[in-house]
Coordinates of C-alpha atoms and ligand atoms in Angstrom, one line a residue:
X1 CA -28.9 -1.7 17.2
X2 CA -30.2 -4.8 18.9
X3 CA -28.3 -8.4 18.9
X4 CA -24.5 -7.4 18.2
X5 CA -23.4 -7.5 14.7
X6 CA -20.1 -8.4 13.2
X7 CA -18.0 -7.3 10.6
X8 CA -15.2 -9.8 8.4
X9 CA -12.3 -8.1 6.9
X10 CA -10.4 -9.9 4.0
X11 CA -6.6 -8.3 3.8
X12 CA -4.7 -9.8 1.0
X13 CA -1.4 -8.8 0.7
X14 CA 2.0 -9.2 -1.0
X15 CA 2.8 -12.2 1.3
X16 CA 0.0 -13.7 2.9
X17 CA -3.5 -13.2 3.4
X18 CA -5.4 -12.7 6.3
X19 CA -9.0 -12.3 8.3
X20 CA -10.1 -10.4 11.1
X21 CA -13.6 -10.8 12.4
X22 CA -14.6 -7.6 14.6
X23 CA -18.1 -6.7 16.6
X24 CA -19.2 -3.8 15.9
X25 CA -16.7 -1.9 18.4
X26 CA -13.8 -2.4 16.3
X27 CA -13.0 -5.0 19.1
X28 CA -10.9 -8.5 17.0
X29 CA -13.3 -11.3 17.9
X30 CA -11.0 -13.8 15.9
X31 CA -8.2 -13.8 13.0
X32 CA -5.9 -16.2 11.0
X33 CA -3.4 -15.5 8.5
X34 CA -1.4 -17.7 6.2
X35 CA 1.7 -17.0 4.4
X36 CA 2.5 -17.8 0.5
X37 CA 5.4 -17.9 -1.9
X38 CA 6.1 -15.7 -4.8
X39 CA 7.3 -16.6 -7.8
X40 CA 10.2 -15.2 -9.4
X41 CA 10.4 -16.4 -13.0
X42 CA 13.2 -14.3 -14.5
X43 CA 15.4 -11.6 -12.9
X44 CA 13.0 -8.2 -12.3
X45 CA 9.6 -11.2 -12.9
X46 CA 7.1 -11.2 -9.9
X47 CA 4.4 -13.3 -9.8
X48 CA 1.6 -14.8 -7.7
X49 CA -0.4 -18.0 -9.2
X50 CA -3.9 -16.7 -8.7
X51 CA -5.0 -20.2 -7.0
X52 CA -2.8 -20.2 -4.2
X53 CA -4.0 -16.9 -3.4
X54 CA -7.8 -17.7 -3.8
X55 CA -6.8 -20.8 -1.6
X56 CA -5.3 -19.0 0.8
X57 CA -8.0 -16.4 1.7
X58 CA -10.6 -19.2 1.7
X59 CA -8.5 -21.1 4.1
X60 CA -7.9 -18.0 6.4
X61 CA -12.3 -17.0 6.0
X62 CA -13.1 -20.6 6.6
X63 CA -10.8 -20.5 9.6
X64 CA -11.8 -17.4 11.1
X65 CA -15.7 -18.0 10.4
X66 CA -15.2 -20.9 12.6
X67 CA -12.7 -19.2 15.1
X68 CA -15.4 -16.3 15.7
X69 CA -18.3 -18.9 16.0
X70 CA -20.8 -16.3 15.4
X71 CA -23.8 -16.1 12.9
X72 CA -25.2 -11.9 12.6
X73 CA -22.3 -10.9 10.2
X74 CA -23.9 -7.6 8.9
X75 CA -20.5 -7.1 6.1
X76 CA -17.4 -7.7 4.6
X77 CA -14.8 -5.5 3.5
X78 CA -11.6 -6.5 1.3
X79 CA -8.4 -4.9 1.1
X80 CA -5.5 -6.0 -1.0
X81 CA -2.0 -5.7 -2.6
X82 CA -2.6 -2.8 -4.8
X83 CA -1.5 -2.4 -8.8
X84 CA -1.2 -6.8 -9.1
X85 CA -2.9 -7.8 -12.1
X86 CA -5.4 -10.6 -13.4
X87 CA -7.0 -11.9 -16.3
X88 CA -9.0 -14.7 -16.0
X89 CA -12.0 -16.4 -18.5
X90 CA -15.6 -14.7 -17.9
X91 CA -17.6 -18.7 -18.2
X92 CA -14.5 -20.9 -16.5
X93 CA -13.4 -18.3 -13.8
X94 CA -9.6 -19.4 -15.0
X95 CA -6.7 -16.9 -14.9
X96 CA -5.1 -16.8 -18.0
X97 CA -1.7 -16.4 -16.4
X98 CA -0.5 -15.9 -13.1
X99 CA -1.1 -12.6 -11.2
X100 CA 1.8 -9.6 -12.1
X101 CA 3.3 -8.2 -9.1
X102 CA 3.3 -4.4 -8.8
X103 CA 7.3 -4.9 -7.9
X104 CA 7.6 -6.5 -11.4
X105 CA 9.2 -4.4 -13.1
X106 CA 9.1 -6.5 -17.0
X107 CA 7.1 -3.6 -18.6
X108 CA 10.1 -0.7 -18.3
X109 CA 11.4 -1.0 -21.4
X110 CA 7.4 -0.3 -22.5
X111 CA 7.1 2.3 -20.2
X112 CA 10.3 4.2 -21.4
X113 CA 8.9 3.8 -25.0
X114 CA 5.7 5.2 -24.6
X115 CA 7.9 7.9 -22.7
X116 CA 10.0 8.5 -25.3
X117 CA 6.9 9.2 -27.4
X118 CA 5.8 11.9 -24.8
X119 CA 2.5 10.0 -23.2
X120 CA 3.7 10.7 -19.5
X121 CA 2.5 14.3 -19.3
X122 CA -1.2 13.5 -19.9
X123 CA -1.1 10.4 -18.3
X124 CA -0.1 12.2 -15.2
X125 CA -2.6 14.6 -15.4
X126 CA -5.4 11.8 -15.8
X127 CA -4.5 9.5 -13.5
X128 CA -2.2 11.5 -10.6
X129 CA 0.2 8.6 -11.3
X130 CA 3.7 7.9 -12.9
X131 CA 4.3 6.5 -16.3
X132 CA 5.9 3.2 -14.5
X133 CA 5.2 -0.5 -14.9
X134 CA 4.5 -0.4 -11.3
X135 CA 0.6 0.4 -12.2
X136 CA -1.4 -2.4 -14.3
X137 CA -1.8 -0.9 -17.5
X138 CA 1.4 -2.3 -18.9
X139 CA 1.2 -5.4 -16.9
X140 CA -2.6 -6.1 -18.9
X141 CA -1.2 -5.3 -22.0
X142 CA 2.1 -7.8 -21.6
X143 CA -0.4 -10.8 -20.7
X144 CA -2.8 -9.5 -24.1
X145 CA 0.4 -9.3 -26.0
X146 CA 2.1 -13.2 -24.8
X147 CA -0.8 -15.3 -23.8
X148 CA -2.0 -17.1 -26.6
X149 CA -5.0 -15.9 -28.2
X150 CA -5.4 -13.2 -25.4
X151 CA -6.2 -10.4 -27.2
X152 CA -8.4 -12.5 -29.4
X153 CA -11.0 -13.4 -27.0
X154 CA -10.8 -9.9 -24.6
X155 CA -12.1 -8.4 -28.1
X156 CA -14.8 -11.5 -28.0
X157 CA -15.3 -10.0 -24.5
X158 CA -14.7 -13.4 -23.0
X159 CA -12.1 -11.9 -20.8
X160 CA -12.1 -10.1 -17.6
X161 CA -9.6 -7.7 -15.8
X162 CA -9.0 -7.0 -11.9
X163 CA -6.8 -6.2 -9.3
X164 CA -6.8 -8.1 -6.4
X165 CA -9.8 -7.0 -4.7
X166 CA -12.1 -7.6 -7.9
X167 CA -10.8 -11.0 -8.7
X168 CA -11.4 -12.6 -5.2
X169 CA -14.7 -10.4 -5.5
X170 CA -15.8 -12.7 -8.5
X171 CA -14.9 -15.6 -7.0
X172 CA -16.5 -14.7 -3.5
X173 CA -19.9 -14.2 -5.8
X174 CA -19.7 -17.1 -7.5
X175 CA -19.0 -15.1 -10.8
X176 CA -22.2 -12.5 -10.2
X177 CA -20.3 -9.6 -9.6
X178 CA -17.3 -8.0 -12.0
X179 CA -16.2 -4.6 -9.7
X180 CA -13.9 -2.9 -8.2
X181 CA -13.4 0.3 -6.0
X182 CA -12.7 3.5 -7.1
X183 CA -9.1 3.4 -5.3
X184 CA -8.0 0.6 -6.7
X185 CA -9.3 1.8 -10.1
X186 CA -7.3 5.0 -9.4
X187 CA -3.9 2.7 -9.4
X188 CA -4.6 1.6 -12.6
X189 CA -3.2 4.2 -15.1
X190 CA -6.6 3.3 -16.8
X191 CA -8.4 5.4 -14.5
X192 CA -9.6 9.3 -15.2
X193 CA -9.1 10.3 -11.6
X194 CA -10.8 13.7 -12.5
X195 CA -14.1 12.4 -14.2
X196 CA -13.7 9.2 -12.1
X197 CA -14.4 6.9 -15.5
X198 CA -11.9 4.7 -17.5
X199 CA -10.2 6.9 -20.0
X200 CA -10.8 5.8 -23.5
X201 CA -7.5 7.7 -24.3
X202 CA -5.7 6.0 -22.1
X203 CA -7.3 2.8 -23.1
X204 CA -6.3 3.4 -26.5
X205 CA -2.6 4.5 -25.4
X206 CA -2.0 1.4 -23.3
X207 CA -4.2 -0.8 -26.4
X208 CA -6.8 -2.1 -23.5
X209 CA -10.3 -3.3 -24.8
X210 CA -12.6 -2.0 -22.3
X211 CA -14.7 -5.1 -22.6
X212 CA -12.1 -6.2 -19.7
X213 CA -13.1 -3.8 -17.3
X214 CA -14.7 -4.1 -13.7
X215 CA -17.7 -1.6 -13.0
X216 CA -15.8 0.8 -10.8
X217 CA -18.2 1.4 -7.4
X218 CA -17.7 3.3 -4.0
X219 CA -15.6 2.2 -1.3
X220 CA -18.4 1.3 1.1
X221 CA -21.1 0.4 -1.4
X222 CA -23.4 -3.0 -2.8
X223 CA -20.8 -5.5 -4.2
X224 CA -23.3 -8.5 -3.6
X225 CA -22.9 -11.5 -1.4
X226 CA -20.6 -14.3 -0.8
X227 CA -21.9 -17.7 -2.7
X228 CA -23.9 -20.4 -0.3
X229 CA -21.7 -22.9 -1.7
X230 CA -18.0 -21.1 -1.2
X231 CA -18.2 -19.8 2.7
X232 CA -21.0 -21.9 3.5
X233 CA -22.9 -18.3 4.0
X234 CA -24.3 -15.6 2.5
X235 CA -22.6 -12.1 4.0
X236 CA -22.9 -9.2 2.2
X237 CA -19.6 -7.7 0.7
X238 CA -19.8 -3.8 1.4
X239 CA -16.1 -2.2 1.6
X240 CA -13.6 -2.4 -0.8
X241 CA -10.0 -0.1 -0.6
X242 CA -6.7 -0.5 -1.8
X243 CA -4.3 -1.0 1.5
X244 CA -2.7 1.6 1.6
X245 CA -6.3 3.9 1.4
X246 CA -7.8 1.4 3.8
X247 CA -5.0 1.9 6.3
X248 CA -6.0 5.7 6.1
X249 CA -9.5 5.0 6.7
X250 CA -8.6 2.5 9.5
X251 CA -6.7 5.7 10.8
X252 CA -10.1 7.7 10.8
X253 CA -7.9 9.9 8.7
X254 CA -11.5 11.4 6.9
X255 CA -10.5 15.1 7.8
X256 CA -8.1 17.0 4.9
X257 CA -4.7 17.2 6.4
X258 CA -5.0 13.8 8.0
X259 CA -1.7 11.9 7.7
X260 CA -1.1 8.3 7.9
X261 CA 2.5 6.9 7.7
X262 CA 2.5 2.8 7.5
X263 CA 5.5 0.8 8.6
X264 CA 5.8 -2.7 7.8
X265 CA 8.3 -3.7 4.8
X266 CA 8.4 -0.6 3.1
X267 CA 6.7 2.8 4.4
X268 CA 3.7 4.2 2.8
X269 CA 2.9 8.0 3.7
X270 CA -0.7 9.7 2.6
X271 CA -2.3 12.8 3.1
X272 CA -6.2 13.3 2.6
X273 CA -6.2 16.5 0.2
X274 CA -10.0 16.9 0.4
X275 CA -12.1 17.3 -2.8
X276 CA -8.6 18.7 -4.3
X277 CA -6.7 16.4 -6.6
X278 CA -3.4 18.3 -5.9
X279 CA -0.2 17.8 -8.1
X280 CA 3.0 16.8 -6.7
X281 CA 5.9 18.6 -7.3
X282 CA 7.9 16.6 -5.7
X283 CA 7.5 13.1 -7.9
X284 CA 4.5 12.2 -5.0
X285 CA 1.8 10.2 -6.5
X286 CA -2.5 11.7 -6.7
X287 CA -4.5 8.9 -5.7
X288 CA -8.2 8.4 -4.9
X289 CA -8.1 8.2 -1.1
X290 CA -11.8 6.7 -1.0
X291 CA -15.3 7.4 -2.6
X292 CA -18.0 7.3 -0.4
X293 CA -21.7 7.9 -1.6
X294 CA -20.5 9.4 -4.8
X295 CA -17.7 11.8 -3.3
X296 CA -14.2 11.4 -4.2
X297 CA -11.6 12.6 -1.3
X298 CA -8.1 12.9 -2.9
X299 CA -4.9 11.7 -1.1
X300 CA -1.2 12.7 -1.6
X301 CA 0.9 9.2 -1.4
X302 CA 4.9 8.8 -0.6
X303 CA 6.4 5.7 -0.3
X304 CA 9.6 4.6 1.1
X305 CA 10.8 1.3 -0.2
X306 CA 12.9 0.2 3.1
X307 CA 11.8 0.4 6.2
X308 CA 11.2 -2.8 8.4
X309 CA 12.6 -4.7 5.7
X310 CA 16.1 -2.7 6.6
X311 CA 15.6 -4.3 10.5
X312 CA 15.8 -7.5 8.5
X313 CA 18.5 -7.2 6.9
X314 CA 20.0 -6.4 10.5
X315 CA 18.8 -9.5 11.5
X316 CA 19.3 -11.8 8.9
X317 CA 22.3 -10.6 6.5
X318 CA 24.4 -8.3 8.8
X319 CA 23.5 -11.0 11.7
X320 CA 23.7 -8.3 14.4
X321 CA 20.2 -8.6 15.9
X322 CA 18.3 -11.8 16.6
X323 CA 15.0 -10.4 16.3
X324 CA 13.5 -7.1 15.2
X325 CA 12.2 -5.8 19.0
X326 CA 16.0 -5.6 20.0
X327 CA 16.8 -3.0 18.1
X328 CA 14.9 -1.0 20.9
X329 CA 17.1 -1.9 23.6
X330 CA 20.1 -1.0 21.7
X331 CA 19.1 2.1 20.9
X332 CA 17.8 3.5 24.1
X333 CA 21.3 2.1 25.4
X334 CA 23.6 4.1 22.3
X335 CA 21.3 6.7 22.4
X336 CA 21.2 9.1 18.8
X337 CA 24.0 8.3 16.5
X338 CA 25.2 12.0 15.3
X339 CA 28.0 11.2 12.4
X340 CA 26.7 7.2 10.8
X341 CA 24.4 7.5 8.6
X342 CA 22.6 4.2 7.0
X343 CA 21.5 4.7 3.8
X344 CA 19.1 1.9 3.1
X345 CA 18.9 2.3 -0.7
X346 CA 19.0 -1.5 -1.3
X347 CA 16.5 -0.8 -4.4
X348 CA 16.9 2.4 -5.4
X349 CA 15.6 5.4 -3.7
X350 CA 11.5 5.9 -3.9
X351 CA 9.8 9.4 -3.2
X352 CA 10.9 12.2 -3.8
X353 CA 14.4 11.1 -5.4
X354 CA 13.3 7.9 -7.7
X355 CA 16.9 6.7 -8.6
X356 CA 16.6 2.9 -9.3
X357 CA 20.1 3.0 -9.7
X358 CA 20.9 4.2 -6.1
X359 CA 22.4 1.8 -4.0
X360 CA 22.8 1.4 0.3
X361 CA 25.5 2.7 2.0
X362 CA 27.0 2.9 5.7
X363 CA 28.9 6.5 5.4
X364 CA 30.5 8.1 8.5
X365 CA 32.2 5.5 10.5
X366 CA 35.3 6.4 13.1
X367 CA 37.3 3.5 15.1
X368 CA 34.6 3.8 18.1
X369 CA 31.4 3.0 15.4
X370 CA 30.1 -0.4 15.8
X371 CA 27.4 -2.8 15.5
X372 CA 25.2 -0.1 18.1
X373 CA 25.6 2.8 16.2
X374 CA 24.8 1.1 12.9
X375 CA 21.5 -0.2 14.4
X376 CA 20.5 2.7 15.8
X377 CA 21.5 5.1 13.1
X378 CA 19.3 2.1 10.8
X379 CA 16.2 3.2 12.6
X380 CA 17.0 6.5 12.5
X381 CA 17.1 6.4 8.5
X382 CA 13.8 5.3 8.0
X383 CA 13.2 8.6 10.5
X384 CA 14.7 10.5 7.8
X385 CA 13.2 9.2 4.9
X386 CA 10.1 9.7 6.2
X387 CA 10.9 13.5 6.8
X388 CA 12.2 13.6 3.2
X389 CA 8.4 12.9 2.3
X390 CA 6.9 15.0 4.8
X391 CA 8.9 18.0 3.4
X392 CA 8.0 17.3 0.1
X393 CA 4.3 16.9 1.0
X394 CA 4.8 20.6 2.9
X395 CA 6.2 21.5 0.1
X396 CA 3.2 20.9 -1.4
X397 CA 0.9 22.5 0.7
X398 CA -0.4 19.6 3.1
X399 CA 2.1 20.1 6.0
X400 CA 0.8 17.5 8.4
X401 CA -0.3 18.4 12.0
X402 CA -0.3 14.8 13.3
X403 CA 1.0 11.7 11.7
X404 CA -0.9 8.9 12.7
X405 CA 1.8 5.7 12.2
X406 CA 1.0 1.6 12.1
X407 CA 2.5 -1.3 11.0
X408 CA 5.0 -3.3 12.9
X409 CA 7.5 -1.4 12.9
X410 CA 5.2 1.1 15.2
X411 CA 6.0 -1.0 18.4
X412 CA 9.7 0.4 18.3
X413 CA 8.6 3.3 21.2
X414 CA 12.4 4.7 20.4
X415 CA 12.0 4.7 16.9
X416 CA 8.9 7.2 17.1
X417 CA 10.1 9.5 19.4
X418 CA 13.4 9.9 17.0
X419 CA 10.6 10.0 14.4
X420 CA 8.3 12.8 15.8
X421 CA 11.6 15.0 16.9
X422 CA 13.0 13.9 12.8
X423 CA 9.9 15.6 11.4
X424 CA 8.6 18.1 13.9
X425 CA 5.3 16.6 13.9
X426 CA 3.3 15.3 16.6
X427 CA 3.3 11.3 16.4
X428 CA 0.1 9.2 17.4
X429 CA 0.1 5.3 17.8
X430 CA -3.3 3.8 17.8
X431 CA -4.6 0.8 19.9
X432 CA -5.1 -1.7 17.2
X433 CA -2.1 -1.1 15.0
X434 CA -3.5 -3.2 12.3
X435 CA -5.1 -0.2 10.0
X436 CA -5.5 -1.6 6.6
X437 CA -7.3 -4.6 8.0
X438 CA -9.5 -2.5 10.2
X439 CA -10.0 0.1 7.5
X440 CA -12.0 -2.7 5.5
X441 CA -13.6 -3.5 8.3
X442 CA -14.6 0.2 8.7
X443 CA -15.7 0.0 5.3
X444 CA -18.2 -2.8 5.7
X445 CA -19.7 -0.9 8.3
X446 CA -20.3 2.1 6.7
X447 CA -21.8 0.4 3.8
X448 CA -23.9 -2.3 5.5
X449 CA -25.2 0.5 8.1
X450 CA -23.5 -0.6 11.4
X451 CA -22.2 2.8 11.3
X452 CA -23.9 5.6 10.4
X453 CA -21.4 7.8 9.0
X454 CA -17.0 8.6 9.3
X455 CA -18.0 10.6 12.2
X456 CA -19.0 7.2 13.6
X457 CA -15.9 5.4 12.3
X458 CA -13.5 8.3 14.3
X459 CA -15.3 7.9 17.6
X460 CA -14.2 3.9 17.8
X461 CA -10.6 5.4 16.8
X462 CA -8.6 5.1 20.0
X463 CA -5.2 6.3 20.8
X464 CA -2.4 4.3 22.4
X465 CA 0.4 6.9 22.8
X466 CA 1.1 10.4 21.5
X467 CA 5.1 11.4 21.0
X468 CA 5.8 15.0 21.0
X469 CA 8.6 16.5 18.8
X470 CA 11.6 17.6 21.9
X471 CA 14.6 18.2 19.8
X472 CA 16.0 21.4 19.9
X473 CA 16.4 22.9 16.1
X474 CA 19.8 22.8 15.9
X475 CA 20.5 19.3 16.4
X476 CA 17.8 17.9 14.5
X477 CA 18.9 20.7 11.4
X478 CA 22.2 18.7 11.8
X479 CA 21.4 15.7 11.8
X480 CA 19.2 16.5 8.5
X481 CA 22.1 17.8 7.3
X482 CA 24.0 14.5 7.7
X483 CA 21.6 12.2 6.4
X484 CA 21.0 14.7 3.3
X485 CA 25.1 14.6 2.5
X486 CA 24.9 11.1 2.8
X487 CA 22.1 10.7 0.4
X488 CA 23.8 13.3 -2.1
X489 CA 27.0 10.1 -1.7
X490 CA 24.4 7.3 -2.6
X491 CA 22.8 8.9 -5.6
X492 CA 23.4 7.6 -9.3
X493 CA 23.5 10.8 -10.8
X494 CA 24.2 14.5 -9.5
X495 CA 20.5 16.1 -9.1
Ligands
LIG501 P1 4.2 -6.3 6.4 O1 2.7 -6.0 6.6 O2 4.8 -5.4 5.3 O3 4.5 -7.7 6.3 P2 4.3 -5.6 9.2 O4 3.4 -4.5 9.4 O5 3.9 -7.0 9.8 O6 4.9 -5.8 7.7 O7 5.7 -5.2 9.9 C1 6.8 -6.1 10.0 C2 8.1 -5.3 9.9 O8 8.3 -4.5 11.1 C3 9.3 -6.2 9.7 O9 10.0 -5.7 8.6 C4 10.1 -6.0 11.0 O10 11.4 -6.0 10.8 C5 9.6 -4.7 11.6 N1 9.5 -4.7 13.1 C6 8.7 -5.5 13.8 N2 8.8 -5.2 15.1 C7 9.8 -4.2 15.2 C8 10.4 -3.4 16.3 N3 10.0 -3.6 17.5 N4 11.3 -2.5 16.0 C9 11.6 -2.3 14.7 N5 11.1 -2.9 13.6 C10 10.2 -3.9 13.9

């Protein structure tokens, strides 16, 4: 390669959206970011109006096209909030409500119906998912069912459906382009994982015209180029993942066995499984982890719903830290808490329990516990939860060799070591922490040609810090032990 090229990476996530413009070393060149409100129209209702969002990443591209102040882009890759659903009008480009949330959970009573009627077991096998109004196909069919004339016009085909990813797509194009990638397809419930096509069976089940469907593409493939007259330029757009997929592509996590483990609000764990779709038995999710020229690689997905977001509530409803970093400090001072145990089950446990009804608890206090111990033993739950899903994933047959963490909870030095000792595992920490963003970055390379192939991709991969499991066997069994006892007190119902 000759004059050096660049690469823009569009994240767009739950709470803001953001832009990273790298060369072609992976090195940032220039970023912005910008937070946004959600909207919480009835208890369990999450929603996003569509324009703040589109808003938002044009703000953040506009500001980071002028940050970087360079002309050769060669790509750009998007990655996005996964699940969050839009409909908006084919001619006008207007969303015919605002964007549902994957936490909004309005379509469970739906979900238990079409449970009650036995649907889950082949929709499982189809889609490697869970019969749960997490996924979109409920969420499309509430907005067909209560926008006016909804259903009507997607029959017209004058409607058009996408996650995240494809709607800023279409609006990046200037309405050319209606697609999507194949992971974010595969979070759907739409989505035949197996023959990699919509399901007309599940189409039928979830009543879903397909006249509303995206063309579903590869991860790194032609999704055509930005409009002249919305960034001013026309880049190609080449990469398109989910997050949590494009976190384990900016983890170079391309081999089968590769682990990534994500820390930021929640904790999102997957495991590339290869060409093999495996089946949980532990309640852990199939998912596409990417397509690339045609080939699907499988991932195994856990997902921990507290993790940084329980340092928060240190900090801002317990009061006992002033900011997250501290929680370091205090730590490395109390050193490992043996007998509390924080049980962060503020909304139900995820992977591999699923009790919604679960709720938090601090179990195990004596008169010499105190605000130390319930930090530290804080950061050791999420070191527990995380071996909860690492077990399960064993138990499964992908028993990680390395975990390869990010996120910002991943700047916590103490919290990994507990965390590789927790699991047994080795622990690495990457340079750039910021996968997911980097992963679509990665993915506009691949597909605009800056790099030739994933073995091109893993060679810019660089390691910060590798944390080797120390902990004798018998303490870490009994601390396992602990945190499982507690978890057994949390539970709403007796497994
Ligand atoms: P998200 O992308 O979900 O917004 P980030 O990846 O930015 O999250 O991570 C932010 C989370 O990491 C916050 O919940 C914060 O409490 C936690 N966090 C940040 N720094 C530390 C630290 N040094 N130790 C522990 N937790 C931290």
């Amino acid at each position: 390669m000759s004059a050096s090229q660049y690469l823009m990476a569009i994240d767009q996530g739950t709470s803001s959206s953001r832009v990273v413009v790298f060369d072609q070393n992976a090195a940032v060149v220039a970023s912005a970011q910008q937070e946004f409100p959600q909207e919480f129209p009835q208890p369990g209702w999450v929603e996003h109006d569509p324009e703040v969002i589109w808003n938002s990443v044009l703000e953040v591209t506009r500001k980071s096209l002028a940050a970087a102040d360079v002309k050769n882009y060669a790509g750009l890759g998007i990655t996005n909030q996964r699940e969050t659903t839009l409909i908006w009008d084919r001619k006008s480009g207007e969303c015919v409500h605002h964007a549902i949330v994957w936490q909004d959970r309005r379509t469970a009573d739906y979900c238990q119906k079409l449970k009650d009627k036995g649907a889950e077991e082949s929709v499982t096998q189809k889609t490697g998912l869970r019969l749960d109004p997490y996924f979109s196909a409920t969420k499309i069919a509430w907005i067909l069912e209560n926008v006016a004339n909804a259903r009507q016009r997607a029959e017209n085909g004058q409607l058009a459906f996408g996650t995240i990813d494809c709607f800023l797509l279409w609006r990046l194009t200037g309405g050319r382009v209606h697609a999507t990638d194949a992971s974010n397809a595969s979070r759907t419930l739409l989505f035949n994982i197996h023959t990699q096509e919509w399901d007309r069976e599940l189409l039928e089940l979830f009543d879903v015209p397909e006249s509303l469907l995206p063309e579903v593409k590869d991860c790194a493939d032609d999704f055509g180029v930005t409009d002249q007259s919305v960034l001013g330029a026309q880049i190609p757009i080449c990469g398109i993942a989910g997050d949590q997929q494009a976190a384990l592509i900016g983890q170079a996590g391309f081999q089968t066995g590769a682990t990534k483990s994500t820390y930021g609000t929640g904790c999102f764990v997957i495991a590339n499984t290869g060409q093999d779709a495996v089946r949980s038995k532990h309640n852990l999710l199939t998912t596409v982890a990417y397509r690339l020229d045609g080939k699907t690689t499988f991932g195994i997905e856990g997902s921990i719903f507290v993790a940084g977001s329980a340092i928060q509530w240190l900090r801002d409803q317990l009061r006992i830290i002033e900011s997250a970093p501290d929680t370091q400090a205090i730590a490395e001072a109390t050193g490992i808490v043996e007998h509390v145990h924080v049980v962060p089950a503020f909304a139900g446990l995820g992977a591999p329990y699923w009790d919604p009804k679960a709720r938090g608890a601090i179990l195990g206090l004596s008169r010499d516990s105190g605000i130390n111990e319930i930090v530290t033993a804080t950061l050791q739950a999420v070191a527990y939860q995380t071996k909860d899903l690492v077990n399960a994933m064993s138990d499964d047959g992908m028993h990680p060799s390395v975990i390869r963490v990010d996120g910002g909870m991943v700047a916590n030095d103490w919290f990994l070591q507990f965390l590789a000792d927790m699991v047994n595992v080795t622990v690495e920490r990457p340079v750039n922490v910021e996968s997911t963003v980097l992963g679509a970055a990665f993915l506009a390379g691949l597909g605009s040609g800056v790099f030739a192939s994933t073995d091109a991709i893993a060679d810019l991969w660089a390691s910060d810090r590798v944390f080797e499991p120390q902990m004798p066997d018998d303490q870490r069994n009994a601390l396992y032990r602990g945190w499982q006892d507690a978890v057994a007190r949390v539970r709403s119902s007796v497994p």
